[in-house]
Coordinates of C-alpha atoms in Angstrom, one line a residue:
X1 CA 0.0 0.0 0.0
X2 CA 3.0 2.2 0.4
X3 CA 3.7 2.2 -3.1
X4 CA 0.4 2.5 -3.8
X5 CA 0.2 6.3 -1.8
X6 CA 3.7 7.4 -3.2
X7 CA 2.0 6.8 -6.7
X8 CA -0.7 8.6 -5.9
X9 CA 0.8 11.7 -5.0
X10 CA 3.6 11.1 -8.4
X11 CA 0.5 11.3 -10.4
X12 CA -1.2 14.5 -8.5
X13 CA 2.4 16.3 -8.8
X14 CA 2.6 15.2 -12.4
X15 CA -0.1 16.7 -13.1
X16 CA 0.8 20.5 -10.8
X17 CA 4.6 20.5 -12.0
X18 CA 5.2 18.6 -15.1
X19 CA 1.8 19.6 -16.6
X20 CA 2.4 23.3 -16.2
X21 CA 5.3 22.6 -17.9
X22 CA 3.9 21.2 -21.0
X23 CA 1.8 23.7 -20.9
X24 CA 4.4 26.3 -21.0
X25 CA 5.6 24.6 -24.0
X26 CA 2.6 24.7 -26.7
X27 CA 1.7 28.5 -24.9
X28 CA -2.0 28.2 -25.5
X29 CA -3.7 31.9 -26.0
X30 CA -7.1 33.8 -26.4
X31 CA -7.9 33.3 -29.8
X32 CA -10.8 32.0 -31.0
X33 CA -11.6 28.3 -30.9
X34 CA -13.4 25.8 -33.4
X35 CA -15.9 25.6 -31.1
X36 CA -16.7 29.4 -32.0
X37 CA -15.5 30.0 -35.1
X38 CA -16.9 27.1 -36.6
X39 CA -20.0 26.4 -34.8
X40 CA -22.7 24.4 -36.6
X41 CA -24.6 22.8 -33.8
X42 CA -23.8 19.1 -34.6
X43 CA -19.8 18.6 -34.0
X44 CA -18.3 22.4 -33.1
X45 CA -20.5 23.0 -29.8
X46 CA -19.2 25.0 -27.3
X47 CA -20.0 23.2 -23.7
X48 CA -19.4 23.8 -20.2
X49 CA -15.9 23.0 -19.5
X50 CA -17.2 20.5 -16.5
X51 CA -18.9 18.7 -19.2
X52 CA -16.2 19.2 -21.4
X53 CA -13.9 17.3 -18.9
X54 CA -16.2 14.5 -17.8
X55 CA -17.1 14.0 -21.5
X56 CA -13.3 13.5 -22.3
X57 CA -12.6 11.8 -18.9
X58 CA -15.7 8.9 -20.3
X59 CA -14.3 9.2 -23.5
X60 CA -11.0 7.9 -23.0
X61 CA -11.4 6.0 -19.7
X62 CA -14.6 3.5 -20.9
X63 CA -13.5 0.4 -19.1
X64 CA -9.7 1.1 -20.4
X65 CA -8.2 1.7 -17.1
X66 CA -10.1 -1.0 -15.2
X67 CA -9.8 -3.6 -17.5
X68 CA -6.4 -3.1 -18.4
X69 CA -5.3 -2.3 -15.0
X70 CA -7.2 -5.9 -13.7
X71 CA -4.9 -7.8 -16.4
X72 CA -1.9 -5.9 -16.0
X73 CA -1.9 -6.1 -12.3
X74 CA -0.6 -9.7 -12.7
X75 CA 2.9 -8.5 -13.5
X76 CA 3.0 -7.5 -10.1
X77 CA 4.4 -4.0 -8.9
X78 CA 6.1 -2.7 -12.6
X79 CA 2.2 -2.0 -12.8
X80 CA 2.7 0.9 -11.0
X81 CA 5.6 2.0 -12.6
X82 CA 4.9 2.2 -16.2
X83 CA 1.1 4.1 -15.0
X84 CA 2.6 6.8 -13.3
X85 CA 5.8 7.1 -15.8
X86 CA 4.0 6.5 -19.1
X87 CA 0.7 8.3 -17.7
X88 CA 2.8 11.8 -16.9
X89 CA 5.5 11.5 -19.4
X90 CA 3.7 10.3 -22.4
X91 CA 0.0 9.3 -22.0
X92 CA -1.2 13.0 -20.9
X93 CA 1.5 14.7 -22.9
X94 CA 0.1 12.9 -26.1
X95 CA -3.9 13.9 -25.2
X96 CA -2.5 17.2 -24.5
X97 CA -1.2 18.0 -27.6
X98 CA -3.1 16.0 -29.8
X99 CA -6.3 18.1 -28.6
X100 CA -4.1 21.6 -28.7
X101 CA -3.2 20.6 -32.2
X102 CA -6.4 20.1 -33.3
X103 CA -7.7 23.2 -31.8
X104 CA -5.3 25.6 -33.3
X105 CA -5.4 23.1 -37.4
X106 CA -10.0 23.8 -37.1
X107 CA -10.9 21.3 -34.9
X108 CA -9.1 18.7 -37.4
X109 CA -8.6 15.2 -36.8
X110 CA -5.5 13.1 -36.4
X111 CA -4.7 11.6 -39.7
X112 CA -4.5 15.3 -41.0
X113 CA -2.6 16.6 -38.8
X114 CA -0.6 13.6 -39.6
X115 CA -1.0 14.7 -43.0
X116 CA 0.1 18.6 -42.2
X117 CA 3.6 17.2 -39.9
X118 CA 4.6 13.9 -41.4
X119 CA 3.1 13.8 -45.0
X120 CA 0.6 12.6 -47.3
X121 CA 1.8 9.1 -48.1
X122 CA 1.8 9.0 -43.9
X123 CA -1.4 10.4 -43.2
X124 CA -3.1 7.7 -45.9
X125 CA -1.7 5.1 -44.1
X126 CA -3.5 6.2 -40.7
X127 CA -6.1 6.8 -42.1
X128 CA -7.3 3.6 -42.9
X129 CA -5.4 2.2 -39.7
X130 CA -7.7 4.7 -37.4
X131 CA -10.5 3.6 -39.0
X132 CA -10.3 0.3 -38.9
X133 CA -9.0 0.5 -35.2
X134 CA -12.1 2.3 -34.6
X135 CA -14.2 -0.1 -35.9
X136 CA -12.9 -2.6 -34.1
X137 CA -13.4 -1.3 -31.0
X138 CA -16.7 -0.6 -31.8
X139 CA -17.5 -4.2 -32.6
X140 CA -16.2 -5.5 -29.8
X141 CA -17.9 -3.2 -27.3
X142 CA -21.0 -4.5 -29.1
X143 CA -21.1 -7.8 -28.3
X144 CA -19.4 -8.2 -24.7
X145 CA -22.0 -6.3 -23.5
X146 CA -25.0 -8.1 -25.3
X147 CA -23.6 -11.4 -23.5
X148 CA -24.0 -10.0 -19.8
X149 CA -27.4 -7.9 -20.4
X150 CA -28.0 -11.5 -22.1
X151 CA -27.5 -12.8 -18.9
X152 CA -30.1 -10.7 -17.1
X153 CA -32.9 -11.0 -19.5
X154 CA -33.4 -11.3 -23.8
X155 CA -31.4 -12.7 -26.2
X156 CA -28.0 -12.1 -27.0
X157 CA -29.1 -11.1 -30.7
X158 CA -32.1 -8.4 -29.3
X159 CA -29.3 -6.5 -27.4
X160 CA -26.4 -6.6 -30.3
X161 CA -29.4 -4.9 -32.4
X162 CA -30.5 -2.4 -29.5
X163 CA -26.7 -1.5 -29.3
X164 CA -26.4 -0.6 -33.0
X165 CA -29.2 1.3 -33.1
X166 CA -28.1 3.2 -30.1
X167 CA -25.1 3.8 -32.1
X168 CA -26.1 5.0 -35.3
X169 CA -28.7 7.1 -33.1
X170 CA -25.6 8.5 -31.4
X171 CA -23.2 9.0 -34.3
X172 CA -25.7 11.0 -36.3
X173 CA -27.2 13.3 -33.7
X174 CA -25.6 16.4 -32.6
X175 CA -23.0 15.7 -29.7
X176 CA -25.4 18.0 -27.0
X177 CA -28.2 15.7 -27.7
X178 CA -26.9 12.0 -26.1
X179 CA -23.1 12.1 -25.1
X180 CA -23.6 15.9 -23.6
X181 CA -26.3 14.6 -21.5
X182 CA -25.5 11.1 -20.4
X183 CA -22.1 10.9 -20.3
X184 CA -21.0 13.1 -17.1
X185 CA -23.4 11.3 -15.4
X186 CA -21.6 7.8 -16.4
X187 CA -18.8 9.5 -16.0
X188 CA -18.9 10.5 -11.9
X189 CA -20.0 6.5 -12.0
X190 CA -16.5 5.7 -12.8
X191 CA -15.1 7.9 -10.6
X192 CA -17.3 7.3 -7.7
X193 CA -16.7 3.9 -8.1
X194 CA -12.8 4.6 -7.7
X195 CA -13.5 6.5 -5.1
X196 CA -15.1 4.2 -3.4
X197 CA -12.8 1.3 -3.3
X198 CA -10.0 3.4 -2.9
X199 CA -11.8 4.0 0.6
X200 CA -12.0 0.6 0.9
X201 CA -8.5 -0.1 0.0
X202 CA -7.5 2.4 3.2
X203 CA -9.8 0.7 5.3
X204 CA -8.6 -3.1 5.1
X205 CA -4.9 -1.6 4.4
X206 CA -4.1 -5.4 2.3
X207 CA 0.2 -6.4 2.2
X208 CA 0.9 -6.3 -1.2
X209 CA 3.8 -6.3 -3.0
X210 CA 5.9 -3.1 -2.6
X211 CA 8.2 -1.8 -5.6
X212 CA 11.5 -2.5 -3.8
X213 CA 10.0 -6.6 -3.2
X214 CA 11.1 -6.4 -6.3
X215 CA 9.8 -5.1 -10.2
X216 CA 9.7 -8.8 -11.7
X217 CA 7.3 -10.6 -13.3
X218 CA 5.1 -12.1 -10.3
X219 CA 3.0 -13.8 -12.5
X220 CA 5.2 -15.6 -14.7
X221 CA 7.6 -16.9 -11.6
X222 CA 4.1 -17.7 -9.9
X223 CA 2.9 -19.9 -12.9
X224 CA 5.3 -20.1 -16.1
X225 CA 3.0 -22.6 -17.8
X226 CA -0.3 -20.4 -17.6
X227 CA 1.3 -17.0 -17.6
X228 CA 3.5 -16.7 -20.4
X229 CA 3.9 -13.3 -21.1
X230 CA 7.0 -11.1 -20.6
X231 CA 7.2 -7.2 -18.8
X232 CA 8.4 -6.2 -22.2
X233 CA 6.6 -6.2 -23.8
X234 CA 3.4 -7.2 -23.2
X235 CA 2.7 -4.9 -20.2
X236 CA 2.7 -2.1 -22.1
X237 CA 0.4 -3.3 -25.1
X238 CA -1.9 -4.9 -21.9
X239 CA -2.2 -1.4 -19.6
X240 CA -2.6 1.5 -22.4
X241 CA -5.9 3.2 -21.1
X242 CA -4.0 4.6 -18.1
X243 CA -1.1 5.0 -19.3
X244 CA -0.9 5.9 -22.9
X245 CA -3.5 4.6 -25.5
X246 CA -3.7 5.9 -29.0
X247 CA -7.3 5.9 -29.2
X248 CA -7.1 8.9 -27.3
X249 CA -5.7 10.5 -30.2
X250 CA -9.1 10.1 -32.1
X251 CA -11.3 11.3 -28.8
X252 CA -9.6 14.8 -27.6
X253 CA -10.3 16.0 -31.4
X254 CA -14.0 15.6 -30.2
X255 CA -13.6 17.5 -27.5
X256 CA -11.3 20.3 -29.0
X257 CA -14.5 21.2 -31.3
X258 CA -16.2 22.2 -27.8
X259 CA -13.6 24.1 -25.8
X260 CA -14.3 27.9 -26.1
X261 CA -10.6 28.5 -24.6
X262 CA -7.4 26.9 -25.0
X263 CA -6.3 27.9 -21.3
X264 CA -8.5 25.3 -20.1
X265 CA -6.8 22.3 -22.3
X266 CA -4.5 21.8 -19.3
X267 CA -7.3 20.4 -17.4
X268 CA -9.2 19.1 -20.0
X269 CA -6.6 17.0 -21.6
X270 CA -4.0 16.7 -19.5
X271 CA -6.0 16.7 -16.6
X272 CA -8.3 13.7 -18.0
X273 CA -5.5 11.8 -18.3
X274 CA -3.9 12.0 -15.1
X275 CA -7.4 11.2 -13.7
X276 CA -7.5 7.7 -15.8
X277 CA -4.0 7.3 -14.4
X278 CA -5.6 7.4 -10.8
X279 CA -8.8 4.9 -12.1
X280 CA -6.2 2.8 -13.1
X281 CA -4.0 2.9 -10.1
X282 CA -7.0 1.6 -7.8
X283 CA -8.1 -1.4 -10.0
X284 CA -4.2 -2.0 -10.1
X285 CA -4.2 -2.4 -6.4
X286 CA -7.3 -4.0 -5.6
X287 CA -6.4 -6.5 -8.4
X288 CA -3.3 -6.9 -7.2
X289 CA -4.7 -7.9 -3.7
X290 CA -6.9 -10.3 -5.5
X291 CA -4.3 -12.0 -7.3
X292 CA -2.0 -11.7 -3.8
X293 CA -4.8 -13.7 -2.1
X294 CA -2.5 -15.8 0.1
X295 CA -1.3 -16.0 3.4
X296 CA 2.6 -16.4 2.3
X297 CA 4.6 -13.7 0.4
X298 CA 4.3 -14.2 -3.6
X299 CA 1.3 -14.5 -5.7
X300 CA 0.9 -18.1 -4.4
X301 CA -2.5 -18.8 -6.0
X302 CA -2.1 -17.3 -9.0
X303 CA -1.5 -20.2 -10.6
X304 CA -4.8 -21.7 -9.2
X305 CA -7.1 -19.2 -10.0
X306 CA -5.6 -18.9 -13.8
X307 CA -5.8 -22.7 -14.5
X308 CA -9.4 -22.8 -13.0
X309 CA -10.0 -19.8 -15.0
X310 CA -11.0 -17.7 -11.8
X311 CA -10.8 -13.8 -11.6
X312 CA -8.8 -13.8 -14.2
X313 CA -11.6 -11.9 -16.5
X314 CA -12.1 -9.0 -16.0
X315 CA -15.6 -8.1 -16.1
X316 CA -16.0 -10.9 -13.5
X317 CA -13.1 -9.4 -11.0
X318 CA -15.3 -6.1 -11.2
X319 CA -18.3 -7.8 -10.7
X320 CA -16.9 -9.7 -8.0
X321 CA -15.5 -6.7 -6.4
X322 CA -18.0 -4.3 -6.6
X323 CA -20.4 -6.4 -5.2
X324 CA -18.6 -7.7 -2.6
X325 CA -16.9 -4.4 -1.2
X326 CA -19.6 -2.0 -1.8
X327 CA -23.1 -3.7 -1.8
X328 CA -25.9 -3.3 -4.0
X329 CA -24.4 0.6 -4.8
X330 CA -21.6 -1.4 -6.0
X331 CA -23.8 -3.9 -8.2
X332 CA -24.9 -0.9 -10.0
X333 CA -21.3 0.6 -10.3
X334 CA -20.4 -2.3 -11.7
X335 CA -22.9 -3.3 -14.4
X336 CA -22.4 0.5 -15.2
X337 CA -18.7 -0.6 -15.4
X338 CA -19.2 -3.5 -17.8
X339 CA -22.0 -2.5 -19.7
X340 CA -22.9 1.3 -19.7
X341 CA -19.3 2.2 -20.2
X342 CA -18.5 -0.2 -23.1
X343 CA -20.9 1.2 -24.9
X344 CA -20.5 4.5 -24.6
X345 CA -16.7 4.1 -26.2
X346 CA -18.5 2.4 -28.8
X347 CA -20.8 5.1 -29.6
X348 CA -17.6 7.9 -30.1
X349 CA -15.6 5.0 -31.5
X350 CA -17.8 5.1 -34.4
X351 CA -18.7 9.2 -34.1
X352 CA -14.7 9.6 -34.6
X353 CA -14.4 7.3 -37.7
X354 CA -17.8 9.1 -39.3
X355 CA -15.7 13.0 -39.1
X356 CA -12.7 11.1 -39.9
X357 CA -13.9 9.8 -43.0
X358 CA -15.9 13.2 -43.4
X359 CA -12.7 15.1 -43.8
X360 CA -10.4 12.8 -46.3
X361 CA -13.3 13.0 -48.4
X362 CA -14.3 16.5 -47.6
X363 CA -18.0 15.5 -47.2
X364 CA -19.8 18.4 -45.2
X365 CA -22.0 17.0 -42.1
X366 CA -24.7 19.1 -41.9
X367 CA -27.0 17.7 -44.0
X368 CA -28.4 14.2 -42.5
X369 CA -27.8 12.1 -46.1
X370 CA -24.3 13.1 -45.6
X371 CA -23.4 11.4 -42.5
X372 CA -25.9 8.0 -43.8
X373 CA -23.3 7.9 -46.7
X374 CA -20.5 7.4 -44.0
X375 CA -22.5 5.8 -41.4
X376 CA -23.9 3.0 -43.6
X377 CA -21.2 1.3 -44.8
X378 CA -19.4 1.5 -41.3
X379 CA -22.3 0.3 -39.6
X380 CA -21.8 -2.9 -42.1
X381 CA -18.1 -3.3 -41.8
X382 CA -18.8 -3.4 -38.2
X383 CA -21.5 -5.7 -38.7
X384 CA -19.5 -8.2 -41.0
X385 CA -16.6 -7.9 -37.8
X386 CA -19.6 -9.0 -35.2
X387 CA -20.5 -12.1 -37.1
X388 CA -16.9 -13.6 -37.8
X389 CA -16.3 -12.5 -33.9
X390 CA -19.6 -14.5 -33.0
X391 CA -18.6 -17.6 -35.2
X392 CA -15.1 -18.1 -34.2
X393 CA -14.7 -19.4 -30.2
X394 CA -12.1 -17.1 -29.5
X395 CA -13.2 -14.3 -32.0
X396 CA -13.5 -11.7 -29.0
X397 CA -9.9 -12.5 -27.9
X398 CA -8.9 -12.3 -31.3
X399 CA -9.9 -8.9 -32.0
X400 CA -9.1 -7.9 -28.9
X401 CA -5.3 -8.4 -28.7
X402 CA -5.3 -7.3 -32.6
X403 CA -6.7 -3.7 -30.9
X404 CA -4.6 -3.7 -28.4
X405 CA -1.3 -3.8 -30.8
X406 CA -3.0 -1.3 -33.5
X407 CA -4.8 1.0 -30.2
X408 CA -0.4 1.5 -29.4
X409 CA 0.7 1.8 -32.5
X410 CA -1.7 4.8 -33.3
X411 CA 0.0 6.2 -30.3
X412 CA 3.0 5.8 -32.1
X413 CA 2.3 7.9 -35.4
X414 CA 0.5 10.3 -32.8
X415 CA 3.9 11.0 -31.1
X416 CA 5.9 11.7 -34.1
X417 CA 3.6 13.8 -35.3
X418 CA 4.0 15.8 -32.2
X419 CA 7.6 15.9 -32.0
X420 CA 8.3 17.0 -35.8
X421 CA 5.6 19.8 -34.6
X422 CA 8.0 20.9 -31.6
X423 CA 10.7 20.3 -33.8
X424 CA 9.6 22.7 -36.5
X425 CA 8.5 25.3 -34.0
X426 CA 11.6 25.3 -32.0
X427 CA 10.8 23.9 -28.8
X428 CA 11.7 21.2 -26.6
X429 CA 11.1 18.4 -28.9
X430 CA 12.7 15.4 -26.3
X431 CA 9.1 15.5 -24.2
X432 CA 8.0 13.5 -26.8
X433 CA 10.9 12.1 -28.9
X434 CA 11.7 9.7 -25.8
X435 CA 8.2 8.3 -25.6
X436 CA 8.2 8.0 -29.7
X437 CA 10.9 6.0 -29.7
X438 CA 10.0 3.6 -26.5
X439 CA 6.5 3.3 -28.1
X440 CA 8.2 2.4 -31.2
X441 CA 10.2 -0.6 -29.9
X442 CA 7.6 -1.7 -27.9
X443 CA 5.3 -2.2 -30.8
X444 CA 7.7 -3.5 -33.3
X445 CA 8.5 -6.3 -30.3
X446 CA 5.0 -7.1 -29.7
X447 CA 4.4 -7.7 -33.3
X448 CA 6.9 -10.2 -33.5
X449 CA 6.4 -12.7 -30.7
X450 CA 2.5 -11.8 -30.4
X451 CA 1.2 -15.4 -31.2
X452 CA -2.2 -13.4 -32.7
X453 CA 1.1 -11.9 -35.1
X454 CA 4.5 -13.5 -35.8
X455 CA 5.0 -15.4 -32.6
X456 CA 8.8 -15.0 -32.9
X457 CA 10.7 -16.2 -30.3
X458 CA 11.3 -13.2 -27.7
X459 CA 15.2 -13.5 -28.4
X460 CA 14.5 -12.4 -32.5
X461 CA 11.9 -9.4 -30.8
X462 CA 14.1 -8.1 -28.8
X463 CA 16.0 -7.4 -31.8
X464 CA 13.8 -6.5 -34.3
X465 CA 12.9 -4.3 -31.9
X466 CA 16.1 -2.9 -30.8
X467 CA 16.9 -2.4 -34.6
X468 CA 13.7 -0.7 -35.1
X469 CA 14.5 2.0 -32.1
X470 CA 18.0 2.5 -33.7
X471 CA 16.6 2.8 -37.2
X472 CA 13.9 5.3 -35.7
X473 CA 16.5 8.0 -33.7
X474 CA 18.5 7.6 -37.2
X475 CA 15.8 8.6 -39.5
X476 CA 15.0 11.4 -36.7
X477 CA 18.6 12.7 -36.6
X478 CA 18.5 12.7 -40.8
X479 CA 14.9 14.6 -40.5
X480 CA 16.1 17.1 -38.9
X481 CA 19.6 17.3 -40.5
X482 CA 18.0 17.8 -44.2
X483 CA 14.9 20.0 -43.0
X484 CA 17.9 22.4 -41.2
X485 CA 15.3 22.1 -37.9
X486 CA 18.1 21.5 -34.7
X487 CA 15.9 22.4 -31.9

């Protein structure tokens, strides 16, 4: 628990110090916003900034930084370490300045201002990588939680087509009418749930594993047959929400179309972030304690509770949780968790690929036969997604792990973008060369021993990926070389 409090407070200084510091950096001003300038009551709609923030917090949270944080927790205390470090240092720095950027480029989306900072050939390529990524998540958050409102009454088949509706409902409307209204209020779920066992946490005051017991792989040494993954790289594809997760990239653009000031981006973005960062701190811990569940030192029945395939999903562990630690309030929390907050990344999942699309084609939303040319054929490619998912026994898991890689790998075209951007204007481009390149390795590695990809041995991805970070800072150094940019 010690480690736990000492990461708290990182986090809540990250935010105070290194925040302002970013900040400092991009220098936002009074100038108009998108919000004003180019308001047209569907997308560009000013809001509160409250709303703003609890929007963005729902946004990019969903069930990212409990789910993630449940399955990560498993590694054992290097948890902690990569939230608070890649939650400070790269995760809110990216939200930051992805949202900034798209405030002062219109209100524009990632791939062009992928397209503005890295090139055409570039911004094509993301392009059809975001959309598909976004697609994918929007799939899968159809189905998982048609199984558990399954569960409680109807068939699996009436909720999937509840779901889609909701979505195409959603997508199309004007983002006041649904997300402005519901979301905060799913939003202070999340955080009251968080809250809440975080008070639990201090109350019981569990032993757990403390960071100088040791940053290794609990899991593995615990059970090498069951739990095969290594720190690198797999904790870093497995904790994103919470830490950094592209997908933020395509959700602060929503948000920058709503801001009326870029002096409040600070807390919006960066802010958010940091706030996911603490979500995912408290699963980590109460995870870890539930994976800890022994009365020796070590994750003794880990290796039980995998093989039985107990609390090791982790809808179930927050089910489990919630209802055990905080009653019937906590049933509610938690099918809130599973369900409500599934679907409401869905909904902007598929709302982000709609103006994405809208913009490489240059298709104006206003009129409603506009946004049905978009929406249909989404709504399909989604649809053809859900029934190979539902055919194929591990279909979910499947897509899932192929999200996680692509979710990181966005992050990864997201942070050059960034850093040719600091670059070019002269500033302190290492804040986000340093995460670029880490990012970089990281998903080159998972590629190749990811059994869903190449399932190299971990000896030839650690290479590959070691040869991809060199070729990376060599291509950076070249960059700047030719374009006569030394920051």
């Amino acid at each position: 628990m010690i480690t736990f409090l000492i990461s708290l407070a990182a986090l809540v200084l990250g935010y105070l110090v290194y925040g302002r510091f970013v900040e400092r950096i991009f220098v936002p001003d009074d100038r108009v916003t998108p919000a004003v300038a180019q308001a047209d009551g569907l997308d560009y709609v000013a809001m509160p900034y409250w709303k703003v923030f609890m929007i963005q917090f729902l946004n990019i949270a969903g069930t990212g930084p409990i789910f993630g944080a449940i399955m990560g927790a498993k590694f054992g205390p290097a948890a902690y370490l990569w939230i608070i470090f890649g939650c400070i240092f790269a995760g809110a720095v990216h939200d930051y300045f992805v949202g900034m950027l798209s405030m002062r480029n219109g209100g524009c989306d990632l791939p062009e201002l992928v397209r503005h900072y890295l090139g055409g050939a570039a911004s094509k390529v993301l392009l059809v990588f975001a959309v598909f990524l976004l697609i994918m998540l929007g799939t899968v958050f159809v189905y998982s939680p048609a199984e558990i409102l399954h569960g409680i009454s109807g068939s699996t088949t009436m909720w999937i087509t509840i779901i889609f509706i909701y979505y195409v409902v959603a997508t199309m409307l004007p983002i006041d009418k649904i997300i402005g209204k519901i979301y905060p209020l799913f939003s202070f779920s999340l955080l009251f749930m968080a809250v809440a066992l975080m008070a639990v946490l201090f109350v019981k005051w569990p032993a757990l594993p403390e960071l100088w017991d040791g940053v290794g792989n609990m899991g593995k040494a615990a059970d090498p047959a069951s739990f095969t993954d290594n720190i690198f790289p797999c904790l870093f594809i497995t904790i994103a929400c919470g830490a950094i997760s592209g997908f933020h990239a395509t959700q602060s653009p929503l948000m920058a179309r709503c801001l009326t000031s870029e002096r409040k981006g600070r807390p919006i973005f960066y802010g958010a972030m940091i706030t996911e960062g603490l979500v995912a701190l408290v699963w980590a811990t109460v995870s870890m304690w539930f994976f800890y569940d022994a009365p020796q030192p070590g994750y003794a029945q880990i290796g039980g509770t995998m093989a039985n395939g107990l609390h090791t999903s982790a809808p179930v562990v927050v089910n489990l949780v919630c209802k055990d630690w905080l009653g019937i309030v906590g049933g509610v929390l938690a099918m809130l968790g599973v369900v409500a907050a599934p679907i409401t990344s869905g909904d902007t999942a598929f709302r982000s690929a709609r103006l994405i699309i809208a913009q490489a084609l240059k298709l104006s939303q206003r009129a409603k036969k506009n946004r049905l040319y978009i929406c249909v054929p989404l709504f399909a490619a989604s649809f053809a997604m859900l029934v190979w998912q539902m055919e194929n026994p591990d279909g979910f898991n499947t897509i899932w792990q192929y999200f996680g890689w692509a979710n990181q790998t966005l992050s990864v075209f997201a942070l050059w973008t960034i850093t040719v951007y600091l670059v070019r204007e002269r500033k302190p481009y290492v804040i986000t060369l340093v995460p670029a390149l880490f990012m970089t390795c990281v998903c080159t590695t998972f590629f190749m021993v990811s059994k869903t990809a190449l399932g190299l041995p971990y000896t030839v991805g650690y290479g590959v990926g070691a040869t991809a970070l060199v070729v990376a800072a060599v291509w950076f150094v070249v960059w700047m070389k030719k374009s006569n940019c030394k920051g």
